[in-house]
mmCIF file of C-alpha atoms in Angstrom:
data_model
loop_
_atom_site.group_PDB
_atom_site.id
_atom_site.type_symbol
_atom_site.label_atom_id
_atom_site.label_comp_id
_atom_site.label_asym_id
_atom_site.label_seq_id
_atom_site.Cartn_x
_atom_site.Cartn_y
_atom_site.Cartn_z
ATOM 1 C CA MET B 1 30.401 -9.524 -7.748
ATOM 2 C CA ARG B 2 29.034 -6.213 -8.983
ATOM 3 C CA VAL B 3 25.599 -7.036 -7.547
ATOM 4 C CA SER B 4 27.045 -7.847 -4.114
ATOM 5 C CA VAL B 5 29.050 -4.615 -4.093
ATOM 6 C CA SER B 6 25.966 -2.598 -5.055
ATOM 7 C CA MET B 7 23.909 -4.330 -2.356
ATOM 8 C CA ALA B 8 26.579 -3.651 0.258
ATOM 9 C CA ARG B 9 26.673 0.009 -0.760
ATOM 10 C CA PHE B 10 22.878 0.208 -0.585
ATOM 11 C CA LEU B 11 22.763 -1.387 2.873
ATOM 12 C CA ARG B 12 25.488 0.943 4.125
ATOM 13 C CA ARG B 13 23.615 4.028 2.912
ATOM 14 C CA PHE B 14 20.301 2.735 4.207
ATOM 15 C CA GLY B 15 21.854 1.934 7.595
ATOM 16 C CA ARG B 16 22.776 5.607 8.055
ATOM 17 C CA HIS B 17 19.066 6.457 8.114
ATOM 18 C CA LYS B 18 18.281 5.302 11.656
ATOM 19 C CA LEU B 19 14.601 6.204 11.491
ATOM 20 C CA ALA B 20 14.186 4.236 8.274
ATOM 21 C CA VAL B 21 15.858 1.183 9.815
ATOM 22 C CA ALA B 22 13.617 1.425 12.883
ATOM 23 C CA SER B 23 10.595 1.831 10.608
ATOM 24 C CA ALA B 24 11.549 -1.256 8.608
ATOM 25 C CA VAL B 25 11.871 -3.256 11.826
ATOM 26 C CA LEU B 26 8.484 -1.984 13.031
ATOM 27 C CA LEU B 27 6.797 -2.912 9.747
ATOM 28 C CA VAL B 28 8.334 -6.397 9.857
ATOM 29 C CA VAL B 29 7.065 -6.827 13.418
ATOM 30 C CA LEU B 30 3.560 -5.660 12.465
ATOM 31 C CA ALA B 31 3.469 -7.919 9.418
ATOM 32 C CA GLY B 32 4.771 -10.874 11.428
ATOM 33 C CA ALA B 33 2.191 -10.287 14.162
ATOM 34 C CA ALA B 34 -0.589 -10.092 11.571
ATOM 35 C CA LEU B 35 0.550 -13.330 9.935
ATOM 36 C CA ALA B 36 0.639 -14.980 13.375
ATOM 37 C CA ALA B 37 -3.016 -14.069 14.052
ATOM 38 C CA PRO B 38 -4.323 -17.676 13.768
ATOM 39 C CA TRP B 39 -1.728 -18.933 16.247
ATOM 40 C CA VAL B 40 -2.478 -16.092 18.675
ATOM 41 C CA GLU B 41 -6.174 -16.838 18.300
ATOM 42 C CA THR B 42 -5.602 -20.515 19.092
ATOM 43 C CA GLY B 43 -3.278 -19.742 21.983
ATOM 44 C CA LEU B 44 -5.747 -17.376 23.630
ATOM 45 C CA GLY B 45 -8.728 -19.560 22.792
ATOM 46 C CA ALA B 46 -10.589 -16.466 21.565
ATOM 47 C CA GLU B 47 -12.092 -16.530 18.070
ATOM 48 C CA SER B 48 -12.114 -13.193 16.260
ATOM 49 C CA THR B 49 -15.806 -13.530 15.332
ATOM 50 C CA ALA B 50 -17.051 -15.231 18.492
ATOM 51 C CA VAL B 51 -19.715 -13.051 20.147
ATOM 52 C CA SER B 52 -20.124 -13.204 23.929
ATOM 53 C CA LEU B 53 -22.498 -10.553 25.241
ATOM 54 C CA LEU B 54 -21.675 -11.525 28.814
ATOM 55 C CA ASP B 55 -18.056 -10.432 28.232
ATOM 56 C CA ARG B 56 -18.800 -7.013 26.674
ATOM 57 C CA PHE B 57 -16.217 -4.278 27.362
ATOM 58 C CA GLY B 58 -14.061 -6.670 29.364
ATOM 59 C CA PRO B 59 -10.830 -5.239 30.837
ATOM 60 C CA PRO B 60 -7.391 -6.537 29.838
ATOM 61 C CA SER B 61 -6.652 -10.002 31.234
ATOM 62 C CA LEU B 62 -4.541 -13.057 30.508
ATOM 63 C CA SER B 63 -7.215 -14.468 28.197
ATOM 64 C CA HIS B 64 -7.908 -11.066 26.596
ATOM 65 C CA PRO B 65 -4.673 -8.983 26.719
ATOM 66 C CA LEU B 66 -6.362 -5.863 25.294
ATOM 67 C CA GLY B 67 -9.837 -6.556 26.610
ATOM 68 C CA THR B 68 -13.019 -7.171 24.631
ATOM 69 C CA ASP B 69 -15.225 -4.979 22.449
ATOM 70 C CA GLU B 70 -18.937 -4.160 22.464
ATOM 71 C CA LEU B 71 -19.809 -7.714 21.363
ATOM 72 C CA GLY B 72 -17.389 -9.488 23.668
ATOM 73 C CA ARG B 73 -14.858 -10.225 20.916
ATOM 74 C CA ASP B 74 -11.144 -10.243 21.717
ATOM 75 C CA VAL B 75 -9.645 -6.882 20.674
ATOM 76 C CA LEU B 76 -6.074 -8.143 20.188
ATOM 77 C CA VAL B 77 -7.105 -10.965 17.863
ATOM 78 C CA ARG B 78 -9.307 -8.640 15.821
ATOM 79 C CA LEU B 79 -6.477 -6.100 15.560
ATOM 80 C CA LEU B 80 -4.160 -8.797 14.210
ATOM 81 C CA TYR B 81 -6.712 -10.003 11.673
ATOM 82 C CA GLY B 82 -7.481 -6.382 10.808
ATOM 83 C CA GLY B 83 -3.777 -5.846 10.194
ATOM 84 C CA ARG B 84 -3.758 -8.724 7.717
ATOM 85 C CA VAL B 85 -6.524 -7.012 5.741
ATOM 86 C CA SER B 86 -5.215 -3.428 5.940
ATOM 87 C CA LEU B 87 -1.613 -4.364 5.150
ATOM 88 C CA PHE B 88 -2.685 -6.657 2.308
ATOM 89 C CA VAL B 89 -4.826 -3.928 0.752
ATOM 90 C CA GLY B 90 -1.990 -1.413 1.067
ATOM 91 C CA VAL B 91 0.697 -3.658 -0.408
ATOM 92 C CA ALA B 92 -1.470 -5.231 -3.141
ATOM 93 C CA ALA B 93 -2.901 -1.921 -4.342
ATOM 94 C CA ALA B 94 0.530 -0.245 -4.268
ATOM 95 C CA LEU B 95 2.135 -3.065 -6.269
ATOM 96 C CA ALA B 96 -0.696 -3.082 -8.806
ATOM 97 C CA SER B 97 -0.408 0.703 -9.160
ATOM 98 C CA ALA B 98 3.364 0.381 -9.598
ATOM 99 C CA VAL B 99 2.993 -2.174 -12.400
ATOM 100 C CA ILE B 100 0.489 -0.008 -14.283
ATOM 101 C CA GLY B 101 2.434 3.213 -13.705
ATOM 102 C CA THR B 102 5.774 1.674 -14.633
ATOM 103 C CA GLY B 103 4.384 0.287 -17.873
ATOM 104 C CA ILE B 104 2.810 3.592 -18.886
ATOM 105 C CA GLY B 105 5.883 5.588 -17.861
ATOM 106 C CA LEU B 106 8.215 3.323 -19.836
ATOM 107 C CA LEU B 107 6.098 3.524 -22.987
ATOM 108 C CA ALA B 108 5.687 7.306 -22.754
ATOM 109 C CA GLY B 109 9.342 7.992 -21.996
ATOM 110 C CA TYR B 110 10.842 5.595 -24.518
ATOM 111 C CA TYR B 111 8.669 6.270 -27.565
ATOM 112 C CA GLY B 112 7.910 9.952 -26.879
ATOM 113 C CA GLY B 113 6.034 11.933 -29.503
ATOM 114 C CA ARG B 114 2.284 11.565 -29.815
ATOM 115 C CA LEU B 115 2.149 8.495 -27.578
ATOM 116 C CA ASP B 116 3.916 10.427 -24.833
ATOM 117 C CA ASP B 117 1.527 13.364 -25.234
ATOM 118 C CA LEU B 118 -1.525 11.101 -25.190
ATOM 119 C CA LEU B 119 -0.459 9.108 -22.123
ATOM 120 C CA MET B 120 0.679 12.141 -20.145
ATOM 121 C CA ARG B 121 -2.477 14.134 -20.888
ATOM 122 C CA PHE B 122 -4.494 11.133 -19.732
ATOM 123 C CA THR B 123 -2.321 11.004 -16.601
ATOM 124 C CA ASP B 124 -2.830 14.726 -15.984
ATOM 125 C CA GLY B 125 -6.582 14.217 -16.311
ATOM 126 C CA LEU B 126 -6.585 11.531 -13.627
ATOM 127 C CA ILE B 127 -4.407 13.667 -11.345
ATOM 128 C CA ALA B 128 -6.934 16.504 -11.681
ATOM 129 C CA LEU B 129 -9.747 14.279 -10.391
ATOM 130 C CA PRO B 130 -10.537 14.490 -6.641
ATOM 131 C CA LEU B 131 -9.457 10.985 -5.637
ATOM 132 C CA LEU B 132 -11.281 10.523 -2.336
ATOM 133 C CA PRO B 133 -14.731 11.729 -3.520
ATOM 134 C CA LEU B 134 -14.298 9.600 -6.644
ATOM 135 C CA LEU B 135 -13.482 6.515 -4.578
ATOM 136 C CA ILE B 136 -16.452 7.216 -2.306
ATOM 137 C CA VAL B 137 -18.799 7.350 -5.305
ATOM 138 C CA LEU B 138 -17.358 4.219 -6.917
ATOM 139 C CA GLY B 139 -17.266 2.409 -3.579
ATOM 140 C CA ALA B 140 -20.990 3.042 -3.110
ATOM 141 C CA ILE B 141 -21.951 1.375 -6.411
ATOM 142 C CA ASP B 142 -24.064 -1.762 -6.005
ATOM 143 C CA LEU B 143 -22.037 -4.532 -7.628
ATOM 144 C CA THR B 144 -25.155 -6.539 -8.447
ATOM 145 C CA ARG B 145 -26.194 -3.792 -10.871
ATOM 146 C CA LEU B 146 -23.000 -4.453 -12.795
ATOM 147 C CA GLY B 147 -24.028 -8.039 -13.442
ATOM 148 C CA ILE B 148 -22.049 -9.585 -10.584
ATOM 149 C CA PRO B 149 -23.937 -12.444 -8.861
ATOM 150 C CA PRO B 150 -25.340 -11.453 -5.442
ATOM 151 C CA GLU B 151 -23.464 -14.242 -3.651
ATOM 152 C CA VAL B 152 -20.179 -12.906 -5.056
ATOM 153 C CA ALA B 153 -21.019 -9.231 -4.516
ATOM 154 C CA GLY B 154 -21.976 -9.920 -0.906
ATOM 155 C CA SER B 155 -18.906 -11.993 -0.034
ATOM 156 C CA GLU B 156 -16.235 -10.813 2.393
ATOM 157 C CA ASP B 157 -13.585 -10.715 -0.312
ATOM 158 C CA ALA B 158 -15.639 -8.536 -2.694
ATOM 159 C CA SER B 159 -15.120 -5.313 -0.725
ATOM 160 C CA LEU B 160 -11.414 -6.068 -0.318
ATOM 161 C CA ILE B 161 -10.870 -6.730 -4.024
ATOM 162 C CA ARG B 162 -12.911 -3.672 -4.996
ATOM 163 C CA ILE B 163 -10.683 -1.338 -2.967
ATOM 164 C CA VAL B 164 -7.517 -2.856 -4.450
ATOM 165 C CA VAL B 165 -8.871 -2.520 -7.995
ATOM 166 C CA LEU B 166 -10.132 1.056 -7.514
ATOM 167 C CA VAL B 167 -6.879 2.281 -5.987
ATOM 168 C CA ALA B 168 -4.830 0.504 -8.661
ATOM 169 C CA LEU B 169 -6.876 2.097 -11.449
ATOM 170 C CA PHE B 170 -6.479 5.635 -10.123
ATOM 171 C CA GLY B 171 -3.281 5.518 -8.045
ATOM 172 C CA TRP B 172 -0.615 4.835 -10.676
ATOM 173 C CA THR B 173 -0.112 8.415 -11.855
ATOM 174 C CA THR B 174 2.804 9.334 -9.569
ATOM 175 C CA VAL B 175 4.800 6.246 -10.527
ATOM 176 C CA ALA B 176 4.082 6.856 -14.225
ATOM 177 C CA ARG B 177 5.415 10.418 -14.148
ATOM 178 C CA LEU B 178 8.535 9.448 -12.202
ATOM 179 C CA VAL B 179 9.331 6.500 -14.476
ATOM 180 C CA ARG B 180 8.688 8.581 -17.592
ATOM 181 C CA GLY B 181 11.151 11.245 -16.449
ATOM 182 C CA ALA B 182 13.808 8.659 -15.608
ATOM 183 C CA THR B 183 13.225 6.884 -18.948
ATOM 184 C CA LEU B 184 13.624 10.115 -20.918
ATOM 185 C CA SER B 185 17.055 10.486 -19.340
ATOM 186 C CA ALA B 186 18.051 6.826 -19.584
ATOM 187 C CA ARG B 187 17.221 6.382 -23.274
ATOM 188 C CA ARG B 188 19.996 8.835 -24.181
ATOM 189 C CA ARG B 189 22.658 6.951 -22.208
ATOM 190 C CA ASP B 190 25.498 5.186 -23.985
ATOM 191 C CA TYR B 191 24.425 1.681 -22.964
ATOM 192 C CA VAL B 192 20.976 2.194 -24.489
ATOM 193 C CA LEU B 193 22.404 3.689 -27.685
ATOM 194 C CA ALA B 194 24.809 0.732 -27.902
ATOM 195 C CA ALA B 195 21.908 -1.724 -27.548
ATOM 196 C CA VAL B 196 20.043 0.075 -30.335
ATOM 197 C CA ALA B 197 23.118 -0.034 -32.565
ATOM 198 C CA MET B 198 23.433 -3.785 -31.964
ATOM 199 C CA GLY B 199 19.892 -4.293 -33.226
ATOM 200 C CA ALA B 200 18.061 -5.012 -29.953
ATOM 201 C CA ASP B 201 14.303 -4.591 -30.235
ATOM 202 C CA SER B 202 12.395 -1.991 -28.253
ATOM 203 C CA ARG B 203 10.902 -4.489 -25.820
ATOM 204 C CA ARG B 204 14.302 -5.860 -24.835
ATOM 205 C CA ILE B 205 15.796 -2.389 -24.499
ATOM 206 C CA MET B 206 12.965 -1.237 -22.208
ATOM 207 C CA LEU B 207 12.912 -4.341 -20.008
ATOM 208 C CA ALA B 208 16.588 -5.308 -19.903
ATOM 209 C CA HIS B 209 18.412 -1.979 -20.182
ATOM 210 C CA ILE B 210 16.118 0.858 -19.091
ATOM 211 C CA LEU B 211 13.828 -0.678 -16.465
ATOM 212 C CA PRO B 212 16.594 -1.809 -14.042
ATOM 213 C CA ASN B 213 18.076 1.684 -14.167
ATOM 214 C CA VAL B 214 14.808 3.550 -13.510
ATOM 215 C CA ALA B 215 13.552 1.208 -10.787
ATOM 216 C CA ALA B 216 14.731 3.384 -7.887
ATOM 217 C CA PRO B 217 12.084 6.143 -8.166
ATOM 218 C CA ALA B 218 9.404 3.513 -8.782
ATOM 219 C CA VAL B 219 10.412 1.614 -5.632
ATOM 220 C CA VAL B 220 10.327 4.769 -3.494
ATOM 221 C CA ALA B 221 6.968 5.876 -4.916
ATOM 222 C CA THR B 222 5.494 2.410 -4.382
ATOM 223 C CA THR B 223 6.658 2.382 -0.775
ATOM 224 C CA LEU B 224 5.030 5.745 -0.097
ATOM 225 C CA THR B 225 1.848 4.604 -1.863
ATOM 226 C CA VAL B 226 1.372 1.813 0.686
ATOM 227 C CA GLY B 227 0.771 4.352 3.454
ATOM 228 C CA ASN B 228 -1.615 6.383 1.314
ATOM 229 C CA VAL B 229 -3.633 3.279 0.423
ATOM 230 C CA ILE B 230 -3.925 2.242 4.067
ATOM 231 C CA LEU B 231 -5.265 5.703 4.863
ATOM 232 C CA LEU B 232 -7.728 5.527 1.963
ATOM 233 C CA GLU B 233 -8.915 2.098 3.074
ATOM 234 C CA SER B 234 -9.351 3.388 6.608
ATOM 235 C CA VAL B 235 -11.370 6.391 5.429
ATOM 236 C CA LEU B 236 -13.602 4.297 3.162
ATOM 237 C CA SER B 237 -14.137 1.700 5.885
ATOM 238 C CA PHE B 238 -14.850 4.485 8.373
ATOM 239 C CA LEU B 239 -17.566 5.731 5.999
ATOM 240 C CA GLY B 240 -18.967 2.215 5.627
ATOM 241 C CA LEU B 241 -17.820 1.874 1.993
ATOM 242 C CA GLY B 242 -14.662 -0.159 2.482
ATOM 243 C CA ILE B 243 -14.064 -3.527 4.130
ATOM 244 C CA GLN B 244 -17.402 -4.838 5.335
ATOM 245 C CA PRO B 245 -17.955 -6.626 8.668
ATOM 246 C CA PRO B 246 -17.572 -9.263 9.937
ATOM 247 C CA LEU B 247 -14.181 -9.113 8.146
ATOM 248 C CA PRO B 248 -12.133 -6.826 10.424
ATOM 249 C CA SER B 249 -9.850 -4.047 9.263
ATOM 250 C CA TRP B 250 -8.358 -1.191 11.216
ATOM 251 C CA GLY B 251 -10.685 1.190 9.405
ATOM 252 C CA ASN B 252 -13.958 -0.553 10.176
ATOM 253 C CA MET B 253 -12.798 -1.182 13.747
ATOM 254 C CA LEU B 254 -12.584 2.606 14.060
ATOM 255 C CA THR B 255 -16.066 2.866 12.574
ATOM 256 C CA ASN B 256 -17.472 0.474 15.162
ATOM 257 C CA ALA B 257 -15.744 2.394 17.970
ATOM 258 C CA GLN B 258 -16.818 5.912 17.002
ATOM 259 C CA GLU B 259 -20.034 5.746 19.056
ATOM 260 C CA LEU B 260 -18.241 4.193 22.021
ATOM 261 C CA VAL B 261 -15.478 6.771 22.493
ATOM 262 C CA GLY B 262 -17.073 8.047 25.682
ATOM 263 C CA THR B 263 -17.522 4.624 27.294
ATOM 264 C CA ALA B 264 -14.664 2.582 25.797
ATOM 265 C CA PRO B 265 -12.100 4.944 24.241
ATOM 266 C CA MET B 266 -9.418 2.269 23.856
ATOM 267 C CA LEU B 267 -11.486 0.551 21.173
ATOM 268 C CA ALA B 268 -10.739 3.582 18.986
ATOM 269 C CA VAL B 269 -7.214 4.194 20.270
ATOM 270 C CA TRP B 270 -5.752 0.802 19.297
ATOM 271 C CA PRO B 271 -6.702 0.709 15.590
ATOM 272 C CA GLY B 272 -6.035 4.450 15.253
ATOM 273 C CA LEU B 273 -2.583 4.033 16.801
ATOM 274 C CA LEU B 274 -1.722 1.131 14.490
ATOM 275 C CA ILE B 275 -2.797 3.105 11.420
ATOM 276 C CA PHE B 276 -0.717 6.073 12.584
ATOM 277 C CA LEU B 277 2.388 3.989 13.289
ATOM 278 C CA THR B 278 2.128 2.082 10.017
ATOM 279 C CA VAL B 279 1.716 5.171 7.844
ATOM 280 C CA ILE B 280 4.538 7.038 9.603
ATOM 281 C CA ALA B 281 6.820 3.994 9.353
ATOM 282 C CA VAL B 282 6.094 3.546 5.643
ATOM 283 C CA ASN B 283 6.834 7.216 4.923
ATOM 284 C CA LEU B 284 10.096 7.127 6.885
ATOM 285 C CA LEU B 285 11.055 3.911 5.104
ATOM 286 C CA GLY B 286 10.415 5.641 1.780
ATOM 287 C CA ASP B 287 12.710 8.503 2.809
ATOM 288 C CA GLY B 288 15.436 6.039 3.730
ATOM 289 C CA LEU B 289 15.106 4.153 0.446
ATOM 290 C CA GLN B 290 15.279 7.411 -1.490
ATOM 291 C CA ASP B 291 18.502 8.362 0.267
ATOM 292 C CA ALA B 292 19.997 4.890 -0.190
ATOM 293 C CA LEU B 293 19.071 4.548 -3.868
ATOM 294 C CA ASP B 294 20.128 8.065 -4.869
ATOM 295 C CA PRO B 295 23.922 8.531 -4.574
ATOM 296 C CA ARG B 296 23.507 12.320 -4.756
ATOM 297 C CA THR B 297 21.739 12.360 -1.376
ATOM 298 C CA SER B 298 23.597 9.542 0.353
ATOM 299 C CA GLY B 299 25.886 11.860 2.258
ATOM 300 C CA MET B 300 23.334 14.419 3.313
ATOM 301 C CA ARG B 301 22.209 12.620 6.471
#
């Protein structure tokens, strides 16, 4: 009963944030369209990797609703498949970062002392690093020199997994600091002190009593991280260090279109517009979740 009341209160607060609701709907539509890419591909009879030089730069038509690119490939189908990649990278890297950051924040905030100092100084050191140049350097490393077999290093999934891993390793700092601050406050609450008095071990206290009550800032930070990761993936792909062709992503579609802006500008407009809409929608959704999860701000909008 208490859960249903809390959910109803959350939905009521979230519903007041009209832009956040619209953003959530837009993200659901984009995700649904990306998941439907194989069916759209079959319905149009246009394979995402099928090259047809006779159909280069084709205008919009019934068989190609957004036209074709410089190799005669259907733009709409490639945008949908690119959305699958870009959205997956954003969500997977954000979730991985949230898990790492939440774990470090819980440990630092609950135990305090030297462990807190050590973990937070390490966090501060990562925050001080220039993230984008660091990712560019690490993204340019030849995986075969790290002992990875060439057939694995050259696969389509290798570049995708590498971006997720790199962002997860360096993108958890914001979540860690937020969770640490919330844990420092929560560990002094009566329900935590009561659990300690009853003999509950530290693991149970952190997971069962503290974590559910510090989840709100972690959820908001994770939501905002999705947009940042999509931008990072787009930048790395634009520089040729991210998702590698023929696997499409919105970033490498922009890369392919940069030399064709004068002759076929829409090839750059479509992926750029989708990146813009997705990042804006994710940020607005994060604002709405922050308002809905924080009772102190629920009446401000």
